[in-house]
mmCIF file of C-alpha atoms in Angstrom:
data_model
loop_
_atom_site.group_PDB
_atom_site.id
_atom_site.type_symbol
_atom_site.label_atom_id
_atom_site.label_comp_id
_atom_site.label_asym_id
_atom_site.label_seq_id
_atom_site.Cartn_x
_atom_site.Cartn_y
_atom_site.Cartn_z
ATOM 1 C CA ASP A 16 -133.434 -105.310 1.464
ATOM 2 C CA GLU A 17 -134.885 -106.005 -1.701
ATOM 3 C CA GLY A 18 -131.884 -106.959 -3.696
ATOM 4 C CA ASP A 19 -133.582 -106.775 -6.832
ATOM 5 C CA ILE A 20 -130.764 -103.345 -7.980
ATOM 6 C CA ASP A 21 -128.067 -101.993 -6.429
ATOM 7 C CA GLU A 22 -128.855 -98.405 -4.980
ATOM 8 C CA GLY A 23 -127.488 -95.983 -8.201
ATOM 9 C CA ASP A 24 -127.175 -98.304 -10.342
ATOM 10 C CA ASP A 25 -129.463 -97.714 -13.304
ATOM 11 C CA SER A 26 -127.873 -99.903 -16.174
ATOM 12 C CA GLU A 27 -130.557 -101.177 -18.380
ATOM 13 C CA ASP A 28 -129.078 -104.862 -17.238
ATOM 14 C CA SER A 29 -129.565 -103.831 -13.492
ATOM 15 C CA VAL A 30 -133.525 -103.175 -14.732
ATOM 16 C CA LYS A 31 -134.409 -105.353 -17.053
ATOM 17 C CA SER A 32 -136.647 -107.875 -15.268
ATOM 18 C CA VAL A 33 -137.583 -105.511 -12.482
ATOM 19 C CA GLY A 34 -140.897 -104.161 -12.105
ATOM 20 C CA CYS A 35 -143.133 -106.973 -14.502
ATOM 21 C CA LYS A 36 -145.611 -109.391 -13.339
ATOM 22 C CA LYS A 37 -148.048 -111.513 -15.088
ATOM 23 C CA THR A 38 -151.941 -110.527 -14.536
ATOM 24 C CA GLY A 39 -155.137 -111.459 -15.970
ATOM 25 C CA CYS A 40 -157.145 -114.585 -15.647
ATOM 26 C CA SER A 41 -154.791 -116.738 -17.181
ATOM 27 C CA GLU A 42 -152.000 -115.137 -16.739
ATOM 28 C CA GLU A 43 -152.135 -113.568 -20.202
ATOM 29 C CA ILE A 44 -151.131 -110.030 -19.338
ATOM 30 C CA CYS A 45 -147.197 -108.903 -18.865
ATOM 31 C CA THR A 46 -147.204 -105.548 -17.218
ATOM 32 C CA ASP A 47 -145.299 -102.722 -14.779
ATOM 33 C CA SER A 48 -146.011 -104.293 -11.258
ATOM 34 C CA ASP A 49 -147.273 -100.744 -10.177
ATOM 35 C CA LEU A 50 -150.100 -101.350 -12.670
ATOM 36 C CA ASP A 51 -153.453 -103.381 -11.915
ATOM 37 C CA VAL A 52 -154.461 -104.657 -15.183
ATOM 38 C CA GLY A 53 -157.926 -106.477 -15.748
ATOM 39 C CA SER A 54 -158.937 -108.926 -18.528
ATOM 40 C CA ILE A 55 -162.203 -109.815 -19.483
ATOM 41 C CA CYS A 56 -161.709 -113.590 -18.371
ATOM 42 C CA ILE A 57 -161.934 -115.747 -21.162
ATOM 43 C CA TYR A 58 -159.896 -118.229 -22.101
ATOM 44 C CA ARG A 59 -157.799 -119.572 -25.228
ATOM 45 C CA PRO A 60 -155.704 -121.957 -26.074
ATOM 46 C CA ASP A 61 -152.568 -120.252 -26.627
ATOM 47 C CA PHE A 62 -153.019 -118.693 -22.862
ATOM 48 C CA ALA A 63 -151.824 -121.790 -21.447
ATOM 49 C CA CYS A 64 -148.388 -121.219 -23.710
ATOM 50 C CA TYR A 65 -147.523 -117.752 -21.141
ATOM 51 C CA LYS A 66 -147.615 -119.780 -18.041
ATOM 52 C CA SER A 67 -143.819 -120.754 -18.643
ATOM 53 C CA ALA A 68 -143.300 -117.310 -20.425
ATOM 54 C CA LYS A 69 -140.519 -114.661 -18.956
ATOM 55 C CA CYS A 70 -142.777 -111.362 -18.238
ATOM 56 C CA GLU A 71 -139.622 -109.365 -18.158
ATOM 57 C CA ARG A 72 -139.028 -105.434 -19.417
ATOM 58 C CA GLN A 73 -137.918 -105.552 -23.191
ATOM 59 C CA ALA A 74 -135.833 -103.245 -25.010
ATOM 60 C CA SER A 75 -138.795 -100.690 -26.197
ATOM 61 C CA GLY A 76 -138.665 -100.187 -21.766
ATOM 62 C CA LYS A 77 -142.386 -101.613 -21.580
ATOM 63 C CA CYS A 78 -142.928 -104.801 -20.038
ATOM 64 C CA GLY A 79 -143.796 -107.569 -22.114
ATOM 65 C CA PHE A 80 -143.294 -111.489 -22.995
ATOM 66 C CA THR A 81 -140.329 -112.633 -24.152
ATOM 67 C CA ILE A 82 -141.164 -114.437 -27.142
ATOM 68 C CA THR A 83 -138.626 -117.383 -27.747
ATOM 69 C CA GLU A 84 -138.607 -119.671 -30.626
ATOM 70 C CA GLU A 85 -140.555 -122.498 -28.361
ATOM 71 C CA LEU A 86 -143.280 -119.602 -26.709
ATOM 72 C CA GLN A 87 -143.544 -118.428 -30.325
ATOM 73 C CA LYS A 88 -144.197 -122.461 -31.569
ATOM 74 C CA CYS A 89 -146.758 -122.520 -28.833
ATOM 75 C CA ILE A 90 -148.786 -119.343 -29.792
ATOM 76 C CA ASP A 91 -148.578 -120.996 -33.039
ATOM 77 C CA GLN A 92 -149.990 -124.645 -32.379
ATOM 78 C CA ASN A 93 -152.512 -123.345 -30.585
ATOM 79 C CA LYS A 94 -154.044 -120.383 -31.830
ATOM 80 C CA LYS A 95 -154.828 -123.054 -34.846
ATOM 81 C CA GLN A 96 -157.016 -124.863 -32.716
ATOM 82 C CA LYS A 97 -160.908 -124.172 -32.299
ATOM 83 C CA MET A 98 -162.015 -123.194 -28.678
#
């Protein structure tokens, strides 16, 4: 019993967060859970913002980080910093 969705229930709400995962050296990538995606393992200050961000299926049907006001503010502030 996986408990993620009921058999036969393919409504948008039931599959929204199923099958997405954070990956990459700094968990800066959000992708379908059946894909292994590598990154070049560089670090940017804005990558820290994704640690608490939700990685889930978006309205487009693709996995991605849900951009909240808090996440966008964090990204904007950290992109201004020099590495």
